[in-house]
Amino acid sequence: MVTEYVRMSEDEIDQEAIRRAGKILREGGLVAFPTETVYGLGGDALQPESSRRIYAAKGRPSDNPLIVHICRLSDLPAIVDEIPPQAQALAERFWPGPLTMIFHRSSLVPTETTGGLDTVAVRFPSNRIAMALIDAAGGYVAAPSANRSGRPSPTLARHCREDLDGRVEMIIDGGQVGIGLESTIIDLTGDEPTILRPGFITRPMLEQVLGEVQVDSTIFTADSHQAPKAPGMKYRHYAPRGELVICEGNRDDVISYINREAAARGLLGHRTGVICTDETRGAYRADVVRSTGSREDELAAARELFRILRDMDSEGVEFIYSESFEEGALGQAVMNRLMKAAGHRVADVSGPRT
Ligand code: TXA
Ligand code: MG
């Protein structure tokens, strides 16, 4: 298959290309497109065969359910069996935007799309290219992140090209995404609202609307015996090819630890990389040093993380050392992705060394 590339911006939507993309989706084809979080790999959510094709293109296990994207609140009732008042309140506050809610599904949604579950994840993105595409496709677009399974989610169209060229009919280039981490997922089907994946919409923001909100305990553990409630969270994710270690401790200890480790690897002929911030980048000695931006910029690490992980791959880096990014509103979401990328390898480097 030859993949067609089109480019547009939210301010200047190419209506003709959107019509063609919509037709591709309605005929069962696949289109990668920008959202405000990460690029999505879209197929018609109501056609079982489209969902099968998405799994095949991603190389993704088919028990990992897809998110159904809508572009109007009035399209929600058809795909869910009821809309609880809590969901109504969250939709009013956060949609369109980077929040995914889990509902009991209606029979309109094929089990291929929901990975066999009787629940369905729904998101109403705010990116205008995404909205135009969903509308042109008939209203319901299933879209996982547009990466091959296991790789970092795409934040640029060229990441989609790296992973999906020749596997999808079209890739829409809408520039770099704004947020850079996938949507927050909240499950409203249990006794208590529970966050299954942290993101730009944080727990305090959700609690302002709902009162107390739980967090799925598997979000930060490496315990493989406990199954996460979002099936996709159990898979190895975001992983660069090199071995990644997160280094925690005070700033000077982290810098000297990383420089020492990188020097030792370098002597053995390995390529080394560092993920840091503007405040520290000048202090590191490694083959590839990448800053996520200033620590003052709360959104920077989220926006740049996946791109930097991919850059480490294209630079052939074998050992990657990362600073920790716990602070700030998005700290939880960033650390959740970084911990997965690192396979939970953390070096605590603070305190006296003997
Ligand atoms: O920001 C996003 O959400 C992006 C963009 C493209 O919209 N999409 C995305 O999709 O991140 P994906 O497939 O990469 O991640 C979806 C996550 C998976 O962890 C999956 O297991 C979980 O959502 N999920 C989907 N349906 C679910 C359900 N019914 N119950 C529990 N978890 C579900
Ligand atoms: Mg994904």
mmCIF file of C-alpha atoms and ligand atoms in Angstrom:
data_model
loop_
_atom_site.group_PDB
_atom_site.id
_atom_site.type_symbol
_atom_site.label_atom_id
_atom_site.label_comp_id
_atom_site.label_asym_id
_atom_site.label_seq_id
_atom_site.Cartn_x
_atom_site.Cartn_y
_atom_site.Cartn_z
ATOM 1 C CA MET A 1 0.000 0.000 0.000
ATOM 2 C CA VAL A 2 1.210 3.503 -0.816
ATOM 3 C CA THR A 3 0.567 5.937 2.024
ATOM 4 C CA GLU A 4 -0.669 9.375 0.994
ATOM 5 C CA TYR A 5 0.655 12.360 2.954
ATOM 6 C CA VAL A 6 -1.305 15.566 3.405
ATOM 7 C CA ARG A 7 -0.427 18.599 5.494
ATOM 8 C CA MET A 8 -2.707 21.146 7.116
ATOM 9 C CA SER A 9 -3.071 23.254 10.231
ATOM 10 C CA GLU A 10 -5.974 23.718 12.611
ATOM 11 C CA ASP A 11 -6.374 27.250 11.286
ATOM 12 C CA GLU A 12 -6.349 26.176 7.664
ATOM 13 C CA ILE A 13 -8.097 22.853 7.290
ATOM 14 C CA ASP A 14 -7.838 21.307 3.835
ATOM 15 C CA GLN A 15 -11.525 20.424 3.440
ATOM 16 C CA GLU A 16 -10.950 18.469 0.265
ATOM 17 C CA ALA A 17 -8.310 16.248 1.906
ATOM 18 C CA ILE A 18 -10.588 15.785 4.936
ATOM 19 C CA ARG A 19 -13.393 14.610 2.624
ATOM 20 C CA ARG A 20 -11.032 12.063 1.040
ATOM 21 C CA ALA A 21 -9.821 10.938 4.473
ATOM 22 C CA GLY A 22 -13.427 10.545 5.636
ATOM 23 C CA LYS A 23 -14.171 8.410 2.599
ATOM 24 C CA ILE A 24 -11.147 6.210 3.298
ATOM 25 C CA LEU A 25 -12.422 5.622 6.848
ATOM 26 C CA ARG A 26 -16.009 4.937 5.767
ATOM 27 C CA GLU A 27 -14.698 2.380 3.273
ATOM 28 C CA GLY A 28 -12.789 0.552 6.012
ATOM 29 C CA GLY A 29 -9.351 2.127 5.515
ATOM 30 C CA LEU A 30 -6.975 3.723 8.023
ATOM 31 C CA VAL A 31 -5.862 7.346 8.484
ATOM 32 C CA ALA A 32 -3.304 8.662 11.004
ATOM 33 C CA PHE A 33 -4.224 12.125 12.277
ATOM 34 C CA PRO A 34 -3.238 14.710 14.895
ATOM 35 C CA THR A 35 -5.101 15.207 18.163
ATOM 36 C CA GLU A 36 -4.210 17.582 21.004
ATOM 37 C CA THR A 37 -2.572 14.704 22.911
ATOM 38 C CA VAL A 38 -0.720 12.444 20.427
ATOM 39 C CA TYR A 39 -1.315 11.300 16.835
ATOM 40 C CA GLY A 40 -4.053 8.684 16.446
ATOM 41 C CA LEU A 41 -4.378 5.751 14.048
ATOM 42 C CA GLY A 42 -7.998 6.032 12.956
ATOM 43 C CA GLY A 43 -10.467 3.501 11.606
ATOM 44 C CA ASP A 44 -14.287 3.397 11.588
ATOM 45 C CA ALA A 45 -15.179 2.363 15.154
ATOM 46 C CA LEU A 46 -18.411 0.678 14.076
ATOM 47 C CA GLN A 47 -16.860 -1.692 11.510
ATOM 48 C CA PRO A 48 -15.301 -4.825 13.034
ATOM 49 C CA GLU A 49 -12.991 -5.186 10.053
ATOM 50 C CA SER A 50 -11.587 -1.661 10.565
ATOM 51 C CA SER A 51 -10.644 -2.497 14.137
ATOM 52 C CA ARG A 52 -8.983 -5.700 12.971
ATOM 53 C CA ARG A 53 -6.976 -3.672 10.513
ATOM 54 C CA ILE A 54 -5.909 -1.241 13.251
ATOM 55 C CA TYR A 55 -4.583 -4.095 15.391
ATOM 56 C CA ALA A 56 -2.716 -5.523 12.406
ATOM 57 C CA ALA A 57 -1.185 -2.176 11.397
ATOM 58 C CA LYS A 58 -0.011 -1.499 14.956
ATOM 59 C CA GLY A 59 1.080 -5.045 15.648
ATOM 60 C CA ARG A 60 -1.116 -4.775 18.739
ATOM 61 C CA PRO A 61 -2.699 -7.636 20.711
ATOM 62 C CA SER A 62 -6.429 -7.624 19.949
ATOM 63 C CA ASP A 63 -7.438 -7.844 23.637
ATOM 64 C CA ASN A 64 -6.273 -4.263 24.036
ATOM 65 C CA PRO A 65 -9.383 -2.102 23.510
ATOM 66 C CA LEU A 66 -9.540 1.026 21.351
ATOM 67 C CA ILE A 67 -10.840 4.480 22.243
ATOM 68 C CA VAL A 68 -13.857 5.646 20.214
ATOM 69 C CA HIS A 69 -13.493 9.315 19.214
ATOM 70 C CA ILE A 70 -16.574 11.468 18.694
ATOM 71 C CA CYS A 71 -17.013 15.084 17.573
ATOM 72 C CA ARG A 72 -20.427 15.925 19.093
ATOM 73 C CA LEU A 73 -21.860 15.205 22.521
ATOM 74 C CA SER A 74 -25.131 14.286 20.811
ATOM 75 C CA ASP A 75 -23.382 11.253 19.242
ATOM 76 C CA LEU A 76 -22.580 9.755 22.657
ATOM 77 C CA PRO A 77 -25.931 8.142 23.594
ATOM 78 C CA ALA A 78 -25.894 5.796 20.588
ATOM 79 C CA ILE A 79 -22.710 4.003 21.667
ATOM 80 C CA VAL A 80 -23.219 3.759 25.444
ATOM 81 C CA ASP A 81 -26.001 2.108 27.407
ATOM 82 C CA GLU A 82 -26.399 5.032 29.790
ATOM 83 C CA ILE A 83 -24.733 8.332 30.649
ATOM 84 C CA PRO A 84 -24.239 8.573 34.406
ATOM 85 C CA PRO A 85 -24.621 12.100 35.898
ATOM 86 C CA GLN A 86 -20.905 12.093 36.728
ATOM 87 C CA ALA A 87 -20.038 11.577 33.082
ATOM 88 C CA GLN A 88 -22.416 14.330 32.081
ATOM 89 C CA ALA A 89 -20.676 16.681 34.515
ATOM 90 C CA LEU A 90 -17.198 15.729 33.272
ATOM 91 C CA ALA A 91 -18.258 16.101 29.640
ATOM 92 C CA GLU A 92 -19.575 19.594 30.328
ATOM 93 C CA ARG A 93 -16.351 20.603 32.040
ATOM 94 C CA PHE A 94 -13.643 18.854 29.958
ATOM 95 C CA TRP A 95 -15.017 17.986 26.499
ATOM 96 C CA PRO A 96 -13.837 18.593 23.899
ATOM 97 C CA GLY A 97 -10.450 17.854 25.458
ATOM 98 C CA PRO A 98 -7.886 15.286 26.619
ATOM 99 C CA LEU A 99 -10.189 13.146 28.770
ATOM 100 C CA THR A 100 -11.359 9.609 27.960
ATOM 101 C CA MET A 101 -14.303 8.126 29.860
ATOM 102 C CA ILE A 102 -15.240 4.446 30.151
ATOM 103 C CA PHE A 103 -18.945 3.582 29.784
ATOM 104 C CA HIS A 104 -20.985 0.409 29.402
ATOM 105 C CA ARG A 105 -21.248 0.022 25.648
ATOM 106 C CA SER A 106 -24.334 -0.244 23.457
ATOM 107 C CA SER A 107 -24.691 -3.038 20.898
ATOM 108 C CA LEU A 108 -23.743 -0.588 18.133
ATOM 109 C CA VAL A 109 -20.080 -0.903 19.145
ATOM 110 C CA PRO A 110 -18.524 -4.146 17.898
ATOM 111 C CA THR A 111 -16.557 -6.224 20.406
ATOM 112 C CA GLU A 112 -13.584 -6.047 18.016
ATOM 113 C CA THR A 113 -13.344 -2.346 18.902
ATOM 114 C CA THR A 114 -13.609 -2.929 22.661
ATOM 115 C CA GLY A 115 -11.189 -5.845 22.780
ATOM 116 C CA GLY A 116 -14.030 -8.144 23.836
ATOM 117 C CA LEU A 117 -15.119 -5.954 26.786
ATOM 118 C CA ASP A 118 -18.699 -4.842 27.408
ATOM 119 C CA THR A 119 -17.419 -1.367 28.193
ATOM 120 C CA VAL A 120 -16.274 1.291 25.733
ATOM 121 C CA ALA A 121 -13.756 4.120 26.076
ATOM 122 C CA VAL A 122 -14.958 7.416 24.559
ATOM 123 C CA ARG A 123 -13.072 10.631 23.896
ATOM 124 C CA PHE A 124 -14.107 13.927 22.294
ATOM 125 C CA PRO A 125 -10.842 15.551 21.159
ATOM 126 C CA SER A 126 -10.444 19.318 20.839
ATOM 127 C CA ASN A 127 -8.050 19.351 17.873
ATOM 128 C CA ARG A 128 -9.998 20.843 14.960
ATOM 129 C CA ILE A 129 -8.390 18.587 12.339
ATOM 130 C CA ALA A 130 -9.430 15.570 14.411
ATOM 131 C CA MET A 131 -12.965 16.902 14.774
ATOM 132 C CA ALA A 132 -13.298 17.562 11.042
ATOM 133 C CA LEU A 133 -12.025 14.072 10.248
ATOM 134 C CA ILE A 134 -14.360 12.333 12.720
ATOM 135 C CA ASP A 135 -17.282 14.252 11.255
ATOM 136 C CA ALA A 136 -16.290 13.325 7.689
ATOM 137 C CA ALA A 137 -15.965 9.676 8.726
ATOM 138 C CA GLY A 138 -19.544 9.500 10.028
ATOM 139 C CA GLY A 139 -19.012 10.339 13.691
ATOM 140 C CA TYR A 140 -17.184 7.403 15.297
ATOM 141 C CA VAL A 141 -13.436 6.909 14.854
ATOM 142 C CA ALA A 142 -11.539 4.250 16.798
ATOM 143 C CA ALA A 143 -8.013 5.518 17.339
ATOM 144 C CA PRO A 144 -5.165 4.162 19.382
ATOM 145 C CA SER A 145 -1.936 6.145 19.401
ATOM 146 C CA ALA A 146 -0.397 5.914 15.908
ATOM 147 C CA ASN A 147 2.768 4.041 16.918
ATOM 148 C CA ARG A 148 3.748 0.455 16.351
ATOM 149 C CA SER A 149 2.924 -1.455 19.523
ATOM 150 C CA GLY A 150 5.515 -0.884 22.265
ATOM 151 C CA ARG A 151 7.083 2.263 20.765
ATOM 152 C CA PRO A 152 6.689 5.814 22.102
ATOM 153 C CA SER A 153 3.466 7.525 21.001
ATOM 154 C CA PRO A 154 3.873 9.883 18.002
ATOM 155 C CA THR A 155 3.945 13.609 18.643
ATOM 156 C CA LEU A 156 4.949 14.510 15.061
ATOM 157 C CA ALA A 157 3.745 13.208 11.695
ATOM 158 C CA ARG A 158 7.228 11.902 10.943
ATOM 159 C CA HIS A 159 6.873 9.514 13.899
ATOM 160 C CA CYS A 160 3.739 8.115 12.227
ATOM 161 C CA ARG A 161 5.708 7.749 9.016
ATOM 162 C CA GLU A 162 8.500 5.861 10.834
ATOM 163 C CA ASP A 163 6.017 3.366 12.249
ATOM 164 C CA LEU A 164 3.166 3.169 9.732
ATOM 165 C CA ASP A 165 4.411 4.040 6.237
ATOM 166 C CA GLY A 166 2.888 1.546 3.802
ATOM 167 C CA ARG A 167 0.456 0.269 6.463
ATOM 168 C CA VAL A 168 -2.181 3.027 6.323
ATOM 169 C CA GLU A 169 -3.945 4.813 3.454
ATOM 170 C CA MET A 170 -3.206 8.349 4.659
ATOM 171 C CA ILE A 171 -1.188 10.306 7.218
ATOM 172 C CA ILE A 172 -2.363 13.843 8.028
ATOM 173 C CA ASP A 173 0.500 16.079 9.138
ATOM 174 C CA GLY A 174 -0.839 18.722 11.520
ATOM 175 C CA GLY A 175 2.504 19.672 13.083
ATOM 176 C CA GLN A 176 3.685 18.946 16.612
ATOM 177 C CA VAL A 177 0.897 18.082 19.060
ATOM 178 C CA GLY A 178 0.240 20.425 21.974
ATOM 179 C CA ILE A 179 0.204 18.128 25.011
ATOM 180 C CA GLY A 180 2.407 15.204 24.016
ATOM 181 C CA LEU A 181 0.998 12.555 26.400
ATOM 182 C CA GLU A 182 -2.131 10.476 25.838
ATOM 183 C CA SER A 183 -5.463 11.468 27.384
ATOM 184 C CA THR A 184 -6.378 10.896 31.008
ATOM 185 C CA ILE A 185 -8.640 7.831 31.278
ATOM 186 C CA ILE A 186 -11.338 7.691 33.951
ATOM 187 C CA ASP A 187 -13.523 4.655 34.549
ATOM 188 C CA LEU A 188 -17.104 5.481 35.550
ATOM 189 C CA THR A 189 -18.478 1.957 35.409
ATOM 190 C CA GLY A 190 -17.438 0.859 38.918
ATOM 191 C CA ASP A 191 -18.533 1.928 42.398
ATOM 192 C CA GLU A 192 -16.101 4.843 42.484
ATOM 193 C CA PRO A 193 -14.675 6.908 39.641
ATOM 194 C CA THR A 194 -11.144 5.635 39.034
ATOM 195 C CA ILE A 195 -8.273 7.065 36.998
ATOM 196 C CA LEU A 196 -6.798 4.306 34.837
ATOM 197 C CA ARG A 197 -4.189 6.459 33.064
ATOM 198 C CA PRO A 198 -2.901 9.848 34.292
ATOM 199 C CA GLY A 199 -2.725 12.724 31.816
ATOM 200 C CA PHE A 200 -3.206 16.435 31.268
ATOM 201 C CA ILE A 201 -6.544 16.394 33.124
ATOM 202 C CA THR A 202 -5.230 15.758 36.624
ATOM 203 C CA ARG A 203 -6.781 14.116 39.669
ATOM 204 C CA PRO A 204 -7.376 17.486 41.430
ATOM 205 C CA MET A 205 -9.133 18.783 38.296
ATOM 206 C CA LEU A 206 -11.400 15.720 38.225
ATOM 207 C CA GLU A 207 -12.013 15.930 41.976
ATOM 208 C CA GLN A 208 -13.223 19.501 41.595
ATOM 209 C CA VAL A 209 -16.120 18.130 39.567
ATOM 210 C CA LEU A 210 -16.686 14.711 41.164
ATOM 211 C CA GLY A 211 -15.450 14.826 44.731
ATOM 212 C CA GLU A 212 -13.110 11.982 45.613
ATOM 213 C CA VAL A 213 -11.548 10.056 42.726
ATOM 214 C CA GLN A 214 -9.527 6.834 43.024
ATOM 215 C CA VAL A 215 -6.369 6.012 41.102
ATOM 216 C CA ASP A 216 -5.781 2.512 39.742
ATOM 217 C CA SER A 217 -3.009 1.215 41.962
ATOM 218 C CA THR A 218 -1.155 -0.444 39.091
ATOM 219 C CA ILE A 219 -0.289 2.895 37.473
ATOM 220 C CA PHE A 220 3.017 3.148 39.318
ATOM 221 C CA THR A 221 3.952 -0.401 40.138
ATOM 222 C CA ALA A 222 6.012 -2.911 38.259
ATOM 223 C CA ASP A 223 3.997 -5.747 39.796
ATOM 224 C CA SER A 224 2.993 -7.936 36.893
ATOM 225 C CA HIS A 225 0.733 -10.101 39.072
ATOM 226 C CA GLN A 226 -1.837 -7.354 39.426
ATOM 227 C CA ALA A 227 -3.808 -6.676 36.246
ATOM 228 C CA PRO A 228 -4.369 -3.010 35.433
ATOM 229 C CA LYS A 229 -7.970 -2.048 34.664
ATOM 230 C CA ALA A 230 -6.954 -0.478 31.349
ATOM 231 C CA PRO A 231 -5.718 -3.574 29.537
ATOM 232 C CA GLY A 232 -3.238 -1.554 27.473
ATOM 233 C CA MET A 233 -1.380 -0.414 30.569
ATOM 234 C CA LYS A 234 0.004 -3.910 31.120
ATOM 235 C CA TYR A 235 2.054 -3.992 27.960
ATOM 236 C CA ARG A 236 5.660 -2.884 27.679
ATOM 237 C CA HIS A 237 5.326 0.626 26.368
ATOM 238 C CA TYR A 238 7.134 3.639 25.086
ATOM 239 C CA ALA A 239 10.362 1.723 25.236
ATOM 240 C CA PRO A 240 13.397 3.077 23.414
ATOM 241 C CA ARG A 241 15.817 0.464 22.075
ATOM 242 C CA GLY A 242 18.535 1.565 24.482
ATOM 243 C CA GLU A 243 18.492 0.733 28.189
ATOM 244 C CA LEU A 244 16.907 3.615 30.078
ATOM 245 C CA VAL A 245 17.509 4.379 33.781
ATOM 246 C CA ILE A 246 15.762 7.137 35.756
ATOM 247 C CA CYS A 247 18.151 8.813 38.177
ATOM 248 C CA GLU A 248 16.645 10.278 41.348
ATOM 249 C CA GLY A 249 18.341 12.377 43.978
ATOM 250 C CA ASN A 250 19.516 15.919 44.432
ATOM 251 C CA ARG A 251 20.663 17.738 41.351
ATOM 252 C CA ASP A 252 24.416 17.615 41.876
ATOM 253 C CA ASP A 253 24.404 13.939 42.858
ATOM 254 C CA VAL A 254 22.380 13.091 39.769
ATOM 255 C CA ILE A 255 24.751 14.998 37.501
ATOM 256 C CA SER A 256 27.869 13.371 38.883
ATOM 257 C CA TYR A 257 26.294 9.896 38.909
ATOM 258 C CA ILE A 258 25.189 10.186 35.292
ATOM 259 C CA ASN A 259 28.515 11.592 34.118
ATOM 260 C CA ARG A 260 30.374 8.796 35.876
ATOM 261 C CA GLU A 261 28.122 6.060 34.453
ATOM 262 C CA ALA A 262 28.172 7.550 30.956
ATOM 263 C CA ALA A 263 31.966 7.827 31.017
ATOM 264 C CA ALA A 264 32.271 4.188 32.053
ATOM 265 C CA ARG A 265 29.936 3.033 29.259
ATOM 266 C CA GLY A 266 31.729 5.286 26.811
ATOM 267 C CA LEU A 267 35.068 3.685 27.635
ATOM 268 C CA LEU A 268 33.567 0.343 26.670
ATOM 269 C CA GLY A 269 32.597 1.799 23.298
ATOM 270 C CA HIS A 270 28.882 2.296 23.961
ATOM 271 C CA ARG A 271 26.839 5.294 22.831
ATOM 272 C CA THR A 272 25.282 7.148 25.733
ATOM 273 C CA GLY A 273 22.423 9.630 26.082
ATOM 274 C CA VAL A 274 21.034 11.940 28.756
ATOM 275 C CA ILE A 275 17.496 13.318 29.170
ATOM 276 C CA CYS A 276 17.645 16.499 31.236
ATOM 277 C CA THR A 277 16.431 20.100 31.448
ATOM 278 C CA ASP A 278 17.743 23.467 30.282
ATOM 279 C CA GLU A 279 18.969 24.174 33.798
ATOM 280 C CA THR A 280 21.386 21.219 33.754
ATOM 281 C CA ARG A 281 22.130 20.376 30.132
ATOM 282 C CA GLY A 282 25.520 22.111 30.122
ATOM 283 C CA ALA A 283 26.717 19.912 32.979
ATOM 284 C CA TYR A 284 26.431 16.568 31.185
ATOM 285 C CA ARG A 285 29.045 14.711 29.164
ATOM 286 C CA ALA A 286 27.499 12.078 26.905
ATOM 287 C CA ASP A 287 27.161 11.404 23.176
ATOM 288 C CA VAL A 288 23.603 12.748 23.017
ATOM 289 C CA VAL A 289 22.236 15.236 25.563
ATOM 290 C CA ARG A 290 18.597 16.293 25.144
ATOM 291 C CA SER A 291 16.691 18.806 27.226
ATOM 292 C CA THR A 292 12.915 18.678 27.637
ATOM 293 C CA GLY A 293 13.012 22.451 28.226
ATOM 294 C CA SER A 294 13.041 24.511 31.375
ATOM 295 C CA ARG A 295 11.899 23.024 34.689
ATOM 296 C CA GLU A 296 9.888 26.226 35.051
ATOM 297 C CA ASP A 297 7.732 25.160 32.093
ATOM 298 C CA GLU A 298 5.299 22.649 33.590
ATOM 299 C CA LEU A 299 4.161 21.366 30.207
ATOM 300 C CA ALA A 300 7.558 20.992 28.550
ATOM 301 C CA ALA A 301 8.514 17.508 29.736
ATOM 302 C CA ALA A 302 5.148 16.092 28.656
ATOM 303 C CA ARG A 303 5.413 17.691 25.239
ATOM 304 C CA GLU A 304 8.988 16.605 24.508
ATOM 305 C CA LEU A 305 9.391 13.215 26.216
ATOM 306 C CA PHE A 306 8.231 10.868 23.449
ATOM 307 C CA ARG A 307 10.097 12.801 20.760
ATOM 308 C CA ILE A 308 13.309 12.608 22.773
ATOM 309 C CA LEU A 309 12.894 8.858 23.361
ATOM 310 C CA ARG A 310 12.550 8.388 19.589
ATOM 311 C CA ASP A 311 15.564 10.636 18.949
ATOM 312 C CA MET A 312 17.628 8.408 21.241
ATOM 313 C CA ASP A 313 16.735 5.492 18.962
ATOM 314 C CA SER A 314 17.565 7.317 15.751
ATOM 315 C CA GLU A 315 20.892 8.401 17.303
ATOM 316 C CA GLY A 316 21.684 4.767 18.090
ATOM 317 C CA VAL A 317 22.019 5.405 21.831
ATOM 318 C CA GLU A 318 22.513 2.212 23.858
ATOM 319 C CA PHE A 319 22.427 3.559 27.425
ATOM 320 C CA ILE A 320 20.107 6.418 28.389
ATOM 321 C CA TYR A 321 20.098 8.251 31.718
ATOM 322 C CA SER A 322 17.138 10.442 32.577
ATOM 323 C CA GLU A 323 16.531 13.007 35.254
ATOM 324 C CA SER A 324 13.280 12.562 37.161
ATOM 325 C CA PHE A 325 10.249 14.773 36.423
ATOM 326 C CA GLU A 326 8.059 14.328 39.467
ATOM 327 C CA GLU A 327 7.204 17.912 40.246
ATOM 328 C CA GLY A 328 4.574 20.035 38.526
ATOM 329 C CA ALA A 329 0.969 19.392 37.606
ATOM 330 C CA LEU A 330 1.872 16.797 34.986
ATOM 331 C CA GLY A 331 4.562 15.082 37.047
ATOM 332 C CA GLN A 332 2.447 11.979 37.665
ATOM 333 C CA ALA A 333 1.580 11.551 34.021
ATOM 334 C CA VAL A 334 5.146 12.119 32.831
ATOM 335 C CA MET A 335 6.633 9.753 35.428
ATOM 336 C CA ASN A 336 4.052 7.076 34.583
ATOM 337 C CA ARG A 337 5.252 7.060 30.943
ATOM 338 C CA LEU A 338 8.920 7.421 31.840
ATOM 339 C CA MET A 339 8.748 4.539 34.335
ATOM 340 C CA LYS A 340 7.212 2.295 31.678
ATOM 341 C CA ALA A 341 9.812 3.348 29.141
ATOM 342 C CA ALA A 342 12.505 2.505 31.692
ATOM 343 C CA GLY A 343 10.938 -0.833 32.616
ATOM 344 C CA HIS A 344 10.842 0.655 36.164
ATOM 345 C CA ARG A 345 14.662 0.898 36.377
ATOM 346 C CA VAL A 346 15.367 3.666 38.899
ATOM 347 C CA ALA A 347 18.731 4.584 40.414
ATOM 348 C CA ASP A 348 18.491 6.416 43.724
ATOM 349 C CA VAL A 349 21.721 8.357 43.751
ATOM 350 C CA SER A 350 21.235 10.707 46.685
ATOM 351 C CA GLY A 351 23.025 10.587 49.987
ATOM 352 C CA PRO A 352 26.615 9.822 50.882
ATOM 353 C CA ARG A 353 28.307 7.192 48.731
ATOM 354 C CA THR A 354 30.737 4.802 50.316
HETATM 355 O O1 TXA B 1 -4.894 10.598 23.852
HETATM 356 C C1 TXA B 1 -5.307 9.483 23.552
HETATM 357 O O2 TXA B 1 -6.113 8.857 24.277
HETATM 358 C C2 TXA B 1 -4.814 8.867 22.235
HETATM 359 C C3 TXA B 1 -5.326 9.735 21.103
HETATM 360 C C4 TXA B 1 -5.029 9.158 19.759
HETATM 361 O O3 TXA B 1 -6.680 9.983 21.264
HETATM 362 N N1 TXA B 1 -5.233 7.503 22.115
HETATM 363 C C5 TXA B 1 -4.697 6.503 22.859
HETATM 364 O O4 TXA B 1 -5.158 5.234 22.571
HETATM 365 O O5 TXA B 1 -3.839 6.702 23.706
HETATM 366 P P1 TXA B 1 -4.389 3.907 22.989
HETATM 367 O O6 TXA B 1 -5.123 2.822 22.294
HETATM 368 O O7 TXA B 1 -2.952 4.036 22.699
HETATM 369 O O8 TXA B 1 -4.624 3.772 24.519
HETATM 370 C C6 TXA B 1 -5.925 3.438 24.958
HETATM 371 C C7 TXA B 1 -5.888 2.929 26.377
HETATM 372 C C8 TXA B 1 -5.312 1.535 26.471
HETATM 373 O O9 TXA B 1 -4.485 1.465 27.644
HETATM 374 C C9 TXA B 1 -6.556 0.680 26.621
HETATM 375 O O10 TXA B 1 -6.319 -0.525 27.283
HETATM 376 C C10 TXA B 1 -7.479 1.591 27.396
HETATM 377 O O11 TXA B 1 -7.242 2.847 26.831
HETATM 378 N N2 TXA B 1 -8.892 1.256 27.172
HETATM 379 C C11 TXA B 1 -9.599 1.346 26.024
HETATM 380 N N3 TXA B 1 -10.856 0.899 26.183
HETATM 381 C C12 TXA B 1 -10.975 0.527 27.469
HETATM 382 C C13 TXA B 1 -12.026 -0.033 28.273
HETATM 383 N N4 TXA B 1 -13.218 -0.298 27.752
HETATM 384 N N5 TXA B 1 -11.757 -0.286 29.568
HETATM 385 C C14 TXA B 1 -10.546 -0.018 30.106
HETATM 386 N N6 TXA B 1 -9.509 0.497 29.407
HETATM 387 C C15 TXA B 1 -9.717 0.762 28.115
HETATM 388 MG MG MG B 2 -0.924 3.799 22.869
#
